[in-house]
Each structure stands twice: as structure tokens, then as C-alpha cells.
Coordinates of C-alpha atoms and ligand atoms in Angstrom, one line a residue:
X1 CA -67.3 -31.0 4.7
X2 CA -68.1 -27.5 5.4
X3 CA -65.4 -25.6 7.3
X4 CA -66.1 -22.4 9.4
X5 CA -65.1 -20.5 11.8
X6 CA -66.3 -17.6 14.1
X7 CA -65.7 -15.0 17.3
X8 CA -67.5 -15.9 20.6
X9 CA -66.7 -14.4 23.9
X10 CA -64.2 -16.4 25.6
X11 CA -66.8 -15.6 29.3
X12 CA -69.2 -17.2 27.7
X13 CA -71.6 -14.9 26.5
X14 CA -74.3 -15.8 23.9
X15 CA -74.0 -14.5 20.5
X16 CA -71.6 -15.2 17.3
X17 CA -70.2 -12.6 15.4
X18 CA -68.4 -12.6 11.6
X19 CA -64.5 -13.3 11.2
X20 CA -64.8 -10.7 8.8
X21 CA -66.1 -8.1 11.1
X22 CA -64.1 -5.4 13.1
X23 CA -64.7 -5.8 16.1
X24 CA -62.4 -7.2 19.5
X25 CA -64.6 -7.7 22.3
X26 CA -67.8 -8.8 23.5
X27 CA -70.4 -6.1 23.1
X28 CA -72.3 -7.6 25.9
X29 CA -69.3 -7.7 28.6
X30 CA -66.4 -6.1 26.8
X31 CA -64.6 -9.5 27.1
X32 CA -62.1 -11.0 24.5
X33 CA -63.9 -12.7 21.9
X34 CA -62.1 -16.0 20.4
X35 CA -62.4 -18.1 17.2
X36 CA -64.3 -21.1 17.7
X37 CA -64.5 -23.6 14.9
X38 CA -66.9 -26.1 14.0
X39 CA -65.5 -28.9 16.0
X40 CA -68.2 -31.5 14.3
X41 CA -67.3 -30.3 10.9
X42 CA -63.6 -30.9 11.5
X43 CA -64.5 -34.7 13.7
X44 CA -65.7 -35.5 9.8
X45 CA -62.1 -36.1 9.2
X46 CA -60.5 -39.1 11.6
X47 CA -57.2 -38.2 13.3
X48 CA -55.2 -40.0 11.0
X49 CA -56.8 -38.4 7.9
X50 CA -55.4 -35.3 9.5
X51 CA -51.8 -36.4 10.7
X52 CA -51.0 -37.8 7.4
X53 CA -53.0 -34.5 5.4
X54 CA -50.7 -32.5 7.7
X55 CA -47.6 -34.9 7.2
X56 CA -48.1 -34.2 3.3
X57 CA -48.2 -30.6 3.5
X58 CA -44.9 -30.6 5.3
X59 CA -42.6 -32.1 2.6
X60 CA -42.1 -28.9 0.4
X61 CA -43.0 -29.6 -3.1
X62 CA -44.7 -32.6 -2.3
X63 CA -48.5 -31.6 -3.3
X64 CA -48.5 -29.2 -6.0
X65 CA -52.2 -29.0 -6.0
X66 CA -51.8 -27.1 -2.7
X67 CA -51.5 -23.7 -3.4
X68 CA -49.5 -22.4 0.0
X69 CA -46.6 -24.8 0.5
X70 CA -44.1 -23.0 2.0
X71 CA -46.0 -22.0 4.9
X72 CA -46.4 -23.6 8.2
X73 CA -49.5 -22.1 9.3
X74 CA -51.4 -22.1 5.8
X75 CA -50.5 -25.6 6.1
X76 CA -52.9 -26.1 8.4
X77 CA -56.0 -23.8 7.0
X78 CA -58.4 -25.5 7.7
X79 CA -57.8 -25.0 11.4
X80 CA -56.9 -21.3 11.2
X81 CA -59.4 -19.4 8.9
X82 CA -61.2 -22.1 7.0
X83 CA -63.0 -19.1 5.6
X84 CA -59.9 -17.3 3.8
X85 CA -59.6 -17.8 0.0
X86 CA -56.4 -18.7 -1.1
X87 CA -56.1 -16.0 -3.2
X88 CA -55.9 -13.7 -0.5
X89 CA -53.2 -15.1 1.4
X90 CA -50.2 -12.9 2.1
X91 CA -47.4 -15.2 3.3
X92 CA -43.8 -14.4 3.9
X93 CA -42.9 -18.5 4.7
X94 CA -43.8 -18.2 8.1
X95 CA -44.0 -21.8 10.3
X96 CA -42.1 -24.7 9.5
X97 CA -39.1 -23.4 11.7
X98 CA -37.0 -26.0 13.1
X99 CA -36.5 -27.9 16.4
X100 CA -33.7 -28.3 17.3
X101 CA -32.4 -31.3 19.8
X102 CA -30.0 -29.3 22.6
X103 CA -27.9 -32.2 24.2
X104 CA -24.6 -29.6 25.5
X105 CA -27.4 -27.2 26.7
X106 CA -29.2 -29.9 28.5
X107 CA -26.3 -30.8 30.2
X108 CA -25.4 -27.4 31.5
X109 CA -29.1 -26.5 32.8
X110 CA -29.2 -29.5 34.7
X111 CA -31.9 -31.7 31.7
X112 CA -32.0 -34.7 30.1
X113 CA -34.3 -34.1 27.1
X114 CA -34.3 -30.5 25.8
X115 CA -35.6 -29.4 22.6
X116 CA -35.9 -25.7 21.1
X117 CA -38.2 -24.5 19.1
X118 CA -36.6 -21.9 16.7
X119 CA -39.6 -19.4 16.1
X120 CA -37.2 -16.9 15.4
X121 CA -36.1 -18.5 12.0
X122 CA -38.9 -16.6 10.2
X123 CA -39.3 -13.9 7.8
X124 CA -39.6 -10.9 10.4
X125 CA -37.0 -12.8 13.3
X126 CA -40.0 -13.9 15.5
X127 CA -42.8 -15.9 16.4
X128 CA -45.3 -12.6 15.7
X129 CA -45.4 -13.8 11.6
X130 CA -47.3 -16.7 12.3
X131 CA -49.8 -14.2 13.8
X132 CA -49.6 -11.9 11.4
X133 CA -49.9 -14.0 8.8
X134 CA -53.7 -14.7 9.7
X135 CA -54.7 -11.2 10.6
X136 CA -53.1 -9.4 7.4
X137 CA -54.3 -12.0 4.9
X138 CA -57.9 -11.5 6.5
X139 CA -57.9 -7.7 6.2
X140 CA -56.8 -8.1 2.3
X141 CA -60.3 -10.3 2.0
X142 CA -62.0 -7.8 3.6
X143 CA -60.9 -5.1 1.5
X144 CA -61.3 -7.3 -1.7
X145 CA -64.9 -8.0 -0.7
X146 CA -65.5 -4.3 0.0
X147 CA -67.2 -5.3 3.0
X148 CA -65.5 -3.1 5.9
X149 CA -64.3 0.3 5.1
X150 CA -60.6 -0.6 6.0
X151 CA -57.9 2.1 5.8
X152 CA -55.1 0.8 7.8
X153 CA -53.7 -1.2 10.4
X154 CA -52.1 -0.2 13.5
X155 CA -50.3 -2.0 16.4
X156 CA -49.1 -1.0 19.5
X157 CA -45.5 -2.7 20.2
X158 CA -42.7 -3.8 22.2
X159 CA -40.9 -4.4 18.6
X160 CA -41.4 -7.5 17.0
X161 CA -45.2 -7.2 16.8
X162 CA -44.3 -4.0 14.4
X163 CA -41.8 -5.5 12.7
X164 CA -44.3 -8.6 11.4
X165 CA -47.6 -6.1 11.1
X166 CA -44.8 -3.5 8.8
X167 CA -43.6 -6.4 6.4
X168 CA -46.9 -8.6 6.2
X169 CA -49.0 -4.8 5.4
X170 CA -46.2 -4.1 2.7
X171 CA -46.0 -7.3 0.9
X172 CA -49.4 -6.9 1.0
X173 CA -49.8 -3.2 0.0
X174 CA -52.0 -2.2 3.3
X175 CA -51.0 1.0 5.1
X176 CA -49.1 0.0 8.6
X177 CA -49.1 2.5 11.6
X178 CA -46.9 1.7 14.8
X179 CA -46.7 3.1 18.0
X180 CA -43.7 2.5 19.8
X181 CA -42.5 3.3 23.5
X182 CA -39.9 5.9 22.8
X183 CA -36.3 4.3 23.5
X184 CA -37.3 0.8 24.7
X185 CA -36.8 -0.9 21.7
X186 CA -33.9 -2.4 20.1
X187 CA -32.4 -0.3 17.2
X188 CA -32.9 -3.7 14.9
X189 CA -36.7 -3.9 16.3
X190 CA -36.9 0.1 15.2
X191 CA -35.3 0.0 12.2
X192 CA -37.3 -3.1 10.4
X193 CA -41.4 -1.5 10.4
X194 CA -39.3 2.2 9.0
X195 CA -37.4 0.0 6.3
X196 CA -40.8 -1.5 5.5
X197 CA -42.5 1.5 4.7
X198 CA -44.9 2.0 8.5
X199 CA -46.1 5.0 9.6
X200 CA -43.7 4.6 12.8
X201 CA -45.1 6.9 16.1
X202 CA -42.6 6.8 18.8
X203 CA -44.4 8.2 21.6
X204 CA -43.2 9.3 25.2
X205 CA -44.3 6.0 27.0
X206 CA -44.3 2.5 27.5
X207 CA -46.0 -0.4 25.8
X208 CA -49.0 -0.2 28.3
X209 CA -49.3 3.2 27.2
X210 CA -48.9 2.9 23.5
X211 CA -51.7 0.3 24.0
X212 CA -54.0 2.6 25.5
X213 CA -53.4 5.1 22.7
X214 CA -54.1 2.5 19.9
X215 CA -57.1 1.5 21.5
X216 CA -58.5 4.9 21.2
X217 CA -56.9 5.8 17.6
X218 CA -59.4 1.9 16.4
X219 CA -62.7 3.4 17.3
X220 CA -62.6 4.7 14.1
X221 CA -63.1 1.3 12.4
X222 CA -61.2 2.1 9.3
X223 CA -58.3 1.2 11.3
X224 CA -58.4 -2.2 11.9
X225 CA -56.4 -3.3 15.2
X226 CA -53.5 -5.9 15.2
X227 CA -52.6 -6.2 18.7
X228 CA -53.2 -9.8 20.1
X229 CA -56.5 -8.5 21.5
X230 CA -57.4 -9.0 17.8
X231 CA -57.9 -13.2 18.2
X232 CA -57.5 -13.4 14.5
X233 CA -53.7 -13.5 15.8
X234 CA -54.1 -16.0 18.2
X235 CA -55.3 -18.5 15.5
X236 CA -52.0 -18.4 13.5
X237 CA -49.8 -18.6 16.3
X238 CA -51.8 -21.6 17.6
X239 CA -50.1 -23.5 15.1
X240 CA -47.0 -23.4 16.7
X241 CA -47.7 -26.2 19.6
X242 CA -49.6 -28.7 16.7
X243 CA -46.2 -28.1 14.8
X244 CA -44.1 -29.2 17.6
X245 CA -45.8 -32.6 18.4
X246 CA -45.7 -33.2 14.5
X247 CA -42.0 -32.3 14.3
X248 CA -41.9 -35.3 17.3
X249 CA -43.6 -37.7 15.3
X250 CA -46.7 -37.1 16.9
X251 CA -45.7 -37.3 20.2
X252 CA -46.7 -34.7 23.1
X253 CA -43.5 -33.5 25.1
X254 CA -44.3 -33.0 28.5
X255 CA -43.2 -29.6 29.0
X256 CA -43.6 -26.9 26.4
X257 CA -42.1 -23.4 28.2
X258 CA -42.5 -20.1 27.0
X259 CA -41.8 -16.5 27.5
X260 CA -44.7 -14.9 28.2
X261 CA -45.7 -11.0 28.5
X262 CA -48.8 -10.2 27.1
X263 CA -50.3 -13.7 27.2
X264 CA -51.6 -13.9 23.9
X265 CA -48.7 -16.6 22.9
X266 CA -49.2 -19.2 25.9
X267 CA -53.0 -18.9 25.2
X268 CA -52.5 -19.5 21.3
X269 CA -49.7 -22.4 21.8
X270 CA -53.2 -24.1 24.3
X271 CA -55.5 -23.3 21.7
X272 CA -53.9 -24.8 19.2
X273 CA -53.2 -28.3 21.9
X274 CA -56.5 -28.2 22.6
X275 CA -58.0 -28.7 19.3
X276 CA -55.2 -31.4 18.2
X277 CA -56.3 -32.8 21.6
X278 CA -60.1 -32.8 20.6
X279 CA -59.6 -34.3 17.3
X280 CA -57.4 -37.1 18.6
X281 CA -54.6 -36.2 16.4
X282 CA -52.4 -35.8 20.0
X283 CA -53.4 -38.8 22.5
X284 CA -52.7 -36.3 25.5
X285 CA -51.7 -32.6 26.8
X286 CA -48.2 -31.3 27.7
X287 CA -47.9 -29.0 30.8
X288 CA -47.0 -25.5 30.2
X289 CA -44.3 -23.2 31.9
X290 CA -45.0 -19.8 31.4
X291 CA -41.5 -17.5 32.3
X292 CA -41.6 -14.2 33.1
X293 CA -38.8 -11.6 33.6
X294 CA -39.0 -10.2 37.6
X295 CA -39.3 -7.1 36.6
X296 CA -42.6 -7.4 34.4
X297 CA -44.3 -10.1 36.6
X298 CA -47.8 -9.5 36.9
X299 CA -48.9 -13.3 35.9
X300 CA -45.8 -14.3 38.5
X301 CA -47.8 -12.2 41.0
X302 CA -51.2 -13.7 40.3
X303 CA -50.1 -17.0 40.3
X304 CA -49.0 -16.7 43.8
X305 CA -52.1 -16.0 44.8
X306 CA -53.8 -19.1 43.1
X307 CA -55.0 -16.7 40.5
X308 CA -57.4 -15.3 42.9
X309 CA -56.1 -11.4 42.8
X310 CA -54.2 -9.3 39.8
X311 CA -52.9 -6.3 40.2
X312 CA -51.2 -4.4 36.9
X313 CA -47.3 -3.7 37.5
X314 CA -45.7 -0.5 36.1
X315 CA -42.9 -3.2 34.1
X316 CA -38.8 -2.8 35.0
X317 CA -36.6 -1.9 32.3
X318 CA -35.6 -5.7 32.1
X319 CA -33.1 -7.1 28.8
X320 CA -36.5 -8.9 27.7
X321 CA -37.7 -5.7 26.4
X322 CA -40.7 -8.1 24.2
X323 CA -42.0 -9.1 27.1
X324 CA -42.0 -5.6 29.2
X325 CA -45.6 -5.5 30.0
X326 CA -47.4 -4.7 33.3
X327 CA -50.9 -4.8 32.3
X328 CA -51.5 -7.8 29.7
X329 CA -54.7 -8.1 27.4
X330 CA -54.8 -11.9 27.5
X331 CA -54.9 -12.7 31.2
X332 CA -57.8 -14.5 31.5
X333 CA -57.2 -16.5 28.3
X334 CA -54.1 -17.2 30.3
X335 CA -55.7 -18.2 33.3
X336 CA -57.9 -20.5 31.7
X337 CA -55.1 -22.3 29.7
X338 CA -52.7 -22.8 32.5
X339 CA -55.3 -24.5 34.6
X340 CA -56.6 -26.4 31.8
X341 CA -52.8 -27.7 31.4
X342 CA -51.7 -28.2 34.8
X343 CA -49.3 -25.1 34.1
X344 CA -46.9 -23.2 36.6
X345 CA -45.4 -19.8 36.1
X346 CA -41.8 -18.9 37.4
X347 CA -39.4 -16.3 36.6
X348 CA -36.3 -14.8 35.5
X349 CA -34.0 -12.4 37.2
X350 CA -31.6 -9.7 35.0
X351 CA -28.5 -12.0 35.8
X352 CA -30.2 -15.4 35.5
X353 CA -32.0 -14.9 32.2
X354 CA -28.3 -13.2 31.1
X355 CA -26.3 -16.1 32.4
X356 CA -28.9 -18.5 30.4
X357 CA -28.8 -17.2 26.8
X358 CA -24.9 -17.0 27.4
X359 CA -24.9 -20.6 28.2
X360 CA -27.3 -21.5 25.1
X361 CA -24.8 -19.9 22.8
X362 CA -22.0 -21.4 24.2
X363 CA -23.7 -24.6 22.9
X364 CA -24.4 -23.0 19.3
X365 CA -27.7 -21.5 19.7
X366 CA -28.0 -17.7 19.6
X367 CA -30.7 -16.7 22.5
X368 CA -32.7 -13.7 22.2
X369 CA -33.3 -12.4 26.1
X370 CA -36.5 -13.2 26.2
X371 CA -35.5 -17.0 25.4
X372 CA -32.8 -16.9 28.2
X373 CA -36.2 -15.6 30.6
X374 CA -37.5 -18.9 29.3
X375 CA -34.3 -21.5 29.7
X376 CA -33.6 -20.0 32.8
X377 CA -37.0 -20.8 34.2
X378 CA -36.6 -24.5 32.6
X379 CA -33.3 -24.9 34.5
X380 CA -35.4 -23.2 37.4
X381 CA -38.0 -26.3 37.7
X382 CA -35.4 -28.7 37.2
X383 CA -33.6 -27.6 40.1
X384 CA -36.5 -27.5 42.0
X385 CA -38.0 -31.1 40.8
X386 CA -40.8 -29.6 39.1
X387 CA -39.9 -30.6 35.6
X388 CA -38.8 -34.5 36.8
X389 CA -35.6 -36.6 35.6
X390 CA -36.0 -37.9 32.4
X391 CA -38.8 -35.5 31.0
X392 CA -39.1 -34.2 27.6
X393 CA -38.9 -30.5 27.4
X394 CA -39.6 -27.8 24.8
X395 CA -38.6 -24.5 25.2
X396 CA -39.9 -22.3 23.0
X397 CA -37.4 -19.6 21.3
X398 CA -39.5 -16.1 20.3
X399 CA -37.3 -14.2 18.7
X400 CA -33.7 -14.3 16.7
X401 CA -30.7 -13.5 18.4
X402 CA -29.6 -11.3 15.7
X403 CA -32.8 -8.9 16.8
X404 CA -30.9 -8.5 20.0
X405 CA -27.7 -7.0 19.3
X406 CA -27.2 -4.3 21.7
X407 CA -28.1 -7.0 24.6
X408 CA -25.6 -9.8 23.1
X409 CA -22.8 -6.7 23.0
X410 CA -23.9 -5.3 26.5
X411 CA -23.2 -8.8 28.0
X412 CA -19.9 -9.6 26.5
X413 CA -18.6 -5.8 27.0
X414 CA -19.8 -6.5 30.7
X415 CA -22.6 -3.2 30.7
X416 CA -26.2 -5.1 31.3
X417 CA -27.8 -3.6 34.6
X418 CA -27.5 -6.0 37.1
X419 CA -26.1 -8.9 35.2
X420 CA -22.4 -10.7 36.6
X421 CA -21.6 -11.7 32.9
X422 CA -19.2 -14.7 34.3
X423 CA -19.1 -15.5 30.6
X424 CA -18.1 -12.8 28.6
X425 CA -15.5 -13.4 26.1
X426 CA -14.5 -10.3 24.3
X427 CA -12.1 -9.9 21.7
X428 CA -8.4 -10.2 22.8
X429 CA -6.1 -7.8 21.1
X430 CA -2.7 -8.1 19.8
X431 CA 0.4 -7.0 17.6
X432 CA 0.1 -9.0 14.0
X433 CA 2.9 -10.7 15.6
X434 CA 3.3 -14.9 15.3
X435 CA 4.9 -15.3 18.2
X436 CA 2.6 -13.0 20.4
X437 CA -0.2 -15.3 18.9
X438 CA 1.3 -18.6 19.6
X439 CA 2.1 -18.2 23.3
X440 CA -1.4 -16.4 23.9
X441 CA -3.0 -19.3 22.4
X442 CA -1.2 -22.0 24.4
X443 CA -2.1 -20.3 26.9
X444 CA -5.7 -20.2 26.2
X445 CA -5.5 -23.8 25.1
X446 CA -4.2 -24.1 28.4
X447 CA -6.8 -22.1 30.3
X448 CA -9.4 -24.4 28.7
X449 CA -8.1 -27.8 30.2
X450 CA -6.0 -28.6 26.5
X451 CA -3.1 -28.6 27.2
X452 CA -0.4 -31.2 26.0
X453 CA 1.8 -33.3 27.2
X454 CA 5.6 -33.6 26.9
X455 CA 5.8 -36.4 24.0
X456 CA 2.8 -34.5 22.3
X457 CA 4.3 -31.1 22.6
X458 CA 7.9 -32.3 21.6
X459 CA 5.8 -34.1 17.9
X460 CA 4.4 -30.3 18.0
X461 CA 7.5 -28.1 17.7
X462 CA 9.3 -30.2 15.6
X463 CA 6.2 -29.9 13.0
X464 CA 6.4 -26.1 13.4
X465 CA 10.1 -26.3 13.0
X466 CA 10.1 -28.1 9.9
X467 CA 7.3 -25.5 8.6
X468 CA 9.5 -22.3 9.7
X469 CA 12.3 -24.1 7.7
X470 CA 10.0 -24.9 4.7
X471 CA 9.1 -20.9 4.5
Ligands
PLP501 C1 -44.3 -10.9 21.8 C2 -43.1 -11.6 22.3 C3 -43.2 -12.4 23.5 C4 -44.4 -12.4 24.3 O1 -45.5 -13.0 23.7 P1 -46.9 -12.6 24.4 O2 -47.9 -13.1 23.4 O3 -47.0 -11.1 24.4 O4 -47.0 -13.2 25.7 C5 -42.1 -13.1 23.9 N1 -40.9 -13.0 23.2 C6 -40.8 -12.2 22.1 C7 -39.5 -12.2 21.4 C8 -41.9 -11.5 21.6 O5 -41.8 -10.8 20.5
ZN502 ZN1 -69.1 -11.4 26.9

């Protein structure tokens, strides 16, 4: 079986150009080129051979043969970059992050089978390492070979994107430079490319126009570009929707919802389905939700039109700052993978994508904004009898909570633009005092429907009596 793997342009253009090259788009039409893998090559294997190859890989330690066996993405190589050597892989552990069964959450959006998909868990705090996995590991082959004159890489970024690009590059000993809109980050989102050694440009703009500037700075091909336009990314985080139907035993939920911004994600988790799809190693297709914040809604906006018009948005200053984008790169791979799987788009207000992450950590979770955008849209279509009664849903979780501090403080102190937190619970403050303590606890206790009754509260007091005596 001989693997490979190469870029075409997703319109359709003729020609195939090398992994290995730099280059983005389509010289013919300037449209975004994608991997396309030798289907027939793959077919060789039956779709069992794969499930239980796949299977085997997953239980660490199993195969010591396989040389990359803490990684969810490498796991799967030979459906990401069959053309990487091993020996240039730079993994941080990325994949492999867990799904979680969310029975309480359900409940409270209104669901009876919810599921979340913690992408967060990983190395950098998001889904971007899976990405960045793929595209680092191939630049670090490129330089071995001494085929492209490669300097650097650079990314534009609405955090997260920098944060994976700034540890992958370091582990890896690449120079990293990231441009990042000036103040519309998170201090976390800042702080991890500067800790990991990046050249970190914090220009006056926004995301949109950090892109355009990075666009210009990789003309100069010695800087090789690591935004999503770069499909190289696409094929790592493509995993993610394979990994989800294997977590499930091999069975297809029938909604897999996601935040989206700029659309590389929702057309990487389709890419991935499509594959699994064509090899028969998934016996059908989930639909997809993609959830977008209200104030960066272009795909909302298209959608309403049937797709037939889009018009770039200057993007709000919503909470879901990884998803403030007015002008995304993958639209039309968007496009093309929501009608392929029967997908809708809905979205989030300020107060509604607040009001869900609040609820998902009141049922133990720890929601990043953008994975509130993305529960509150689920709750959205339940409401509305989109997602039906008894359907099996996956949201998808981008980012870690912890990434997101200033928004989980903002809430609870009762400061987010826009946003009724109805369920802040700040700190209550008292005098070390026991009996100041007690009564504001009954009270609480009381607040939240525990209270006791006579006989109970009489078995109580005498218990604390005898203690107070004891001491
Ligand atoms: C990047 C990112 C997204 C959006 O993904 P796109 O591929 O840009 O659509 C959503 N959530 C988080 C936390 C992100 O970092
Ligand atoms: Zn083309």
C-alpha cells in the first residue's frame, strides 16, 4: 500500500501541487487548495482493518512498535500526512481528549442525549494543537530536507491559534511570529506565544486586519504561513469528528455543533466525516450546527439568504473573542460542508451564550465563551424542534475554561456588556466567626430548597451540642 497525499483546489481546478511546497492557493483562481488523499490506496484496507488499527492505537502502550502513541492525530497518519516521517513529528499529546456524557446539562438545555467533546484538554488549552501539530511537524521535514528555504512561521490570531503555532515552533526549535489585534485578547491567550519564546506583534487592529498584514509579510516564502488558509491545518483537526464516532463505539451522533468563526474547524470536523464515510469505517453522516456569536455573524447572514449572498461584517466586541471574525478564509469550504451534511447555522447573543457556559459549569464543566456560543445554539434548536426528542448530540468544546479567566470573573462580578448574569455566585464575606457561619449557611441551605425538618433539626443540634461540649 502506497500512501499519499496532495493540495488541489477545492473549485476544482486542474493541477496537483507538493505537500511539501509553500504555497496556499490555487495559482490558476487564487482559491483554497485542500489535501486530497489517495482514496483507492486507503480502500486497500477494509473498514474493519481500520476501526480495529485505529482501536489499537488508542490504548496507550498497547503497540510499542508504533512510534507516536500518545497522540490522537498521529494516531491516525495515515490519513493526515501519509507522507511525514516519523522522525519529524513534533507532538505535544495532542487528540485523544475526552468526551464527556452531560446528563445535568442536558436536562437544563432542554436535551436528552448530550455529549461534550473536551478539545480544550490539550497541550496549548484548544482544539488549534491538533492543527498545529500537522503543519509544524511538516515544516521541520521541510527544513530537514533542505527543500524550501524556510525561516519562520507566522500566524495571524484571535489567541489560541498563537498559543499552539508558539509551543509547537519551540518544542520544535522553529522561529514563531504572531500578530495579534491589540487588546482583544485574553491576558492568558497573550501571555502563552511570549512565554514560549514568539516574536509577539500586537498591532493596532483586529483579527481581519492582522490577517491581511500576514498575508503580505508570506510573500516572502521564507515565512511559511500557519493560518487555517494553510490546509495542512485542516488535515489534523479533521481528526477530531473520526475521534468522536470512535469514542462512541463507532457510532455517528446525529448532531455534532460547533463554534465557528473562521470556518476552517466546521470544514476540517466534515473532512475528516467524509473520509470515515468513504471508507465505510462510519455507516452514515451526522448533521452539523455551526454557532455563531451575533455580533461576528457573517455565515448567520449568508445562511439566511440560502447562501446565495455574503457580505464581510466589521465583528462586535462579543465574550467569544476566538471567534471574532467578520471576513473568514474558509467560507466556501464551509458552504460546501454544510450542504453536504444537511447543516444549519444559528446563533448566540452576549447574554445567551453567558447564561450557557454558566449553566455548563453549574453541572461541572468549565465553558470557554465560545463553547457557551455553541450550547446555547444546541438548546436553541431544541427549543425550536430542530434537533428532535431523543437525538444524540455532540457539542464540541474549543477551548479550556481556564484560557478565559477575565470572562468567567466578568460574569460572576456582574461586568460582561450586555449579559443579566442571573447566576453569579460571588464570594460571600464574613467575620471568622462560627456562629455568623452557621446561620449564613442554614440560610443558604435554606435558599437552596435543603432545609430540614423539625425531628431532623432537633437530631442536628443535639450533635453540635455534644461536639461544643466535647471541645
Ligand atoms: C479558533 C477557535 C474557534 C473557531 O474555529 P474556526 O476554525 O476559526 O472557525 C472557536 N473556538 C475557539 C476557542 C478557537 O480558538
Ligand atoms: Zn482554482
Amino acid at each position: 500500500m502506497l500512501l499519499s497525499a496532495w493540495y488541489q483546489c477545492v473549485r476544482g481546478c486542474p493541477g496537483r501541487y507538493d505537500v511539501f511546497d509553500v504555497i496556499y492557493r490555487c495559482p490558476a483562481c487564487g482559491g483554497l487548495l485542500e489535501v486530497v488523499h489517495d482514496a483507492a490506496a486507503l480502500a486497500e484496507r477494509s473498514s474493519s482493518e481500520w476501526r480495529e488499527l485505529f482501536t489499537g492505537r488508542a490504548r496507550v502502550g498497547a503497540n510499542t512498535q508504533y512510534p507516536i502513541p500518545a497522540s490522537g492525530v498521529w494516531s491516525k497518519w495515515e490519513w493526515v500526512l501519509p507522507q511525514l516521517r516519523p522522525e519529524n513529528i513534533v507532538t505535544l499529546g495532542e487528540g485523544f481528549t475526552p468526551l464527556l456524557p452531560a446528563p445535568r446539562l442536558a436536562s437544563s438545555l432542554g436535551l436528552d442525549d448530550l455529549w461534550v467533546k473536551q478539545c480544550g484538554v490539550s497541550h496549548t488549552g484548544s482544539f488549534k494543537d491538533l492543527g498545529m501539530t500537522v503543519l509544524v511537524s511538516a515544516v521541520a521535514q521541510m527544513m530537514a530536507d533542505g527543500l524550501n528555504p524556510v525561516r519562520a512561521v507566522a500566524c495571524a490570531s484571535t489567541g489560541d491559534t498563537s498559543a499552539a503555532l508558539a509551543a509547537y515552533a519551540a518544542a520544535a526549535g522553529i522561529p514563531a511570529i504572531v500578530f495579534l489585534p491589540r487588546g482583544k485578547i485574553s491576558t492568558a491567550q497573550l501571555i502563552q506565544p511570549i512565554a514560549n519564546a514568539a516574536h509577539v506583534l500586537a498591532l493596532d487592529t483586529d483579527f481581519d486586519g492582522c490577517m491581511r498584514i500576514v498575508k503580505e509579510v508570506t510573500r516572502d516564502r521564507s515565512i511559511y504561513l500557519a493560518n487555517s488558509m494553510n490546509s495542512l491545518r485542516v488535515e489534523g483537526q479533521k481528526t477530531v469528528g473520526i475521534e468522536i464516532a470512535q469514542q462512541l463505539g463507532w457510532q455517528v451522533p446525529d448532531w455534532i455543533v460547533l463554534p465557528a468563526g473562521n470556518l476552517g474547524n466546521i470544514s476540517a470536523l466534515a473532512k475528516g466525516l467524509a473520509l470515515a464515510y468513504e471508507l465505510g469505517v462510519i455507516d452514515r453522516l451526522p448533521r452539523l450546527a455551526a454557532a455563531q456569536a451575533e455580533l461576528a455573524n457573517p455565515l448567520y447572514q449568508a445562511y439566511q439568504t440560502g447562501f446565495q449572498r455574503f457580505e464581510p461584517v466589521t465583528a462586535g466586541a462579543t465574550a467569544a473573542s476566538a471567534i471574532r471574525i467578520g471576513d473568514p478564509v474558509s467560507y466556501e469550504k464551509a458552504v460546501a460542508a454544510l450542504r453536504q451534511f444537511d447543516g444549519v447555522v444559528e446563533q448566540a447573543s452576549e447574554d445567551e451564550l453567558a447564561d450557557a457556559a454558566a449553566l455548563a459549569d453549574r453541572a461541572g464543566l468549565y465553558a470557554c465563551p465560545h463553547t457557551g456560543v455553541a450550547l446555547a445554539v444546541t438548546a436553541k434548536l431544541a427549543r425550536r424542534g430542530v434537533i428532535e426528542p431523543g437525538q444524540r448530540v455532540v457539542v464540541i468544546s474549543t477551548a479550556h475554561g481556564l484560557k478565559f479567566t477575565d470572562f468567567k470573573v466578568g460574569y460572576h462580578e456582574g461586568a460582561l456588556a450586555d449579559v443579566v448574569a442571573r447566576r453569579r455566585n460571588p464570594p460571600v464575606e464574613l467575620p471568622a466567626d462560627a456562629e455568623a457561619v452557621r446561620v449564613e449557611l442554614d440560610q443558604w441551605l435554606a435558599r437552596a430548597g435543603h432545609q430540614l425538618d423539625e425531628r431532623q433539626q432537633t437530631t442536628i443540634q443535639d450533635r453540635l451540642g455534644w461536639r461544643y461540649e466535647q471541645v
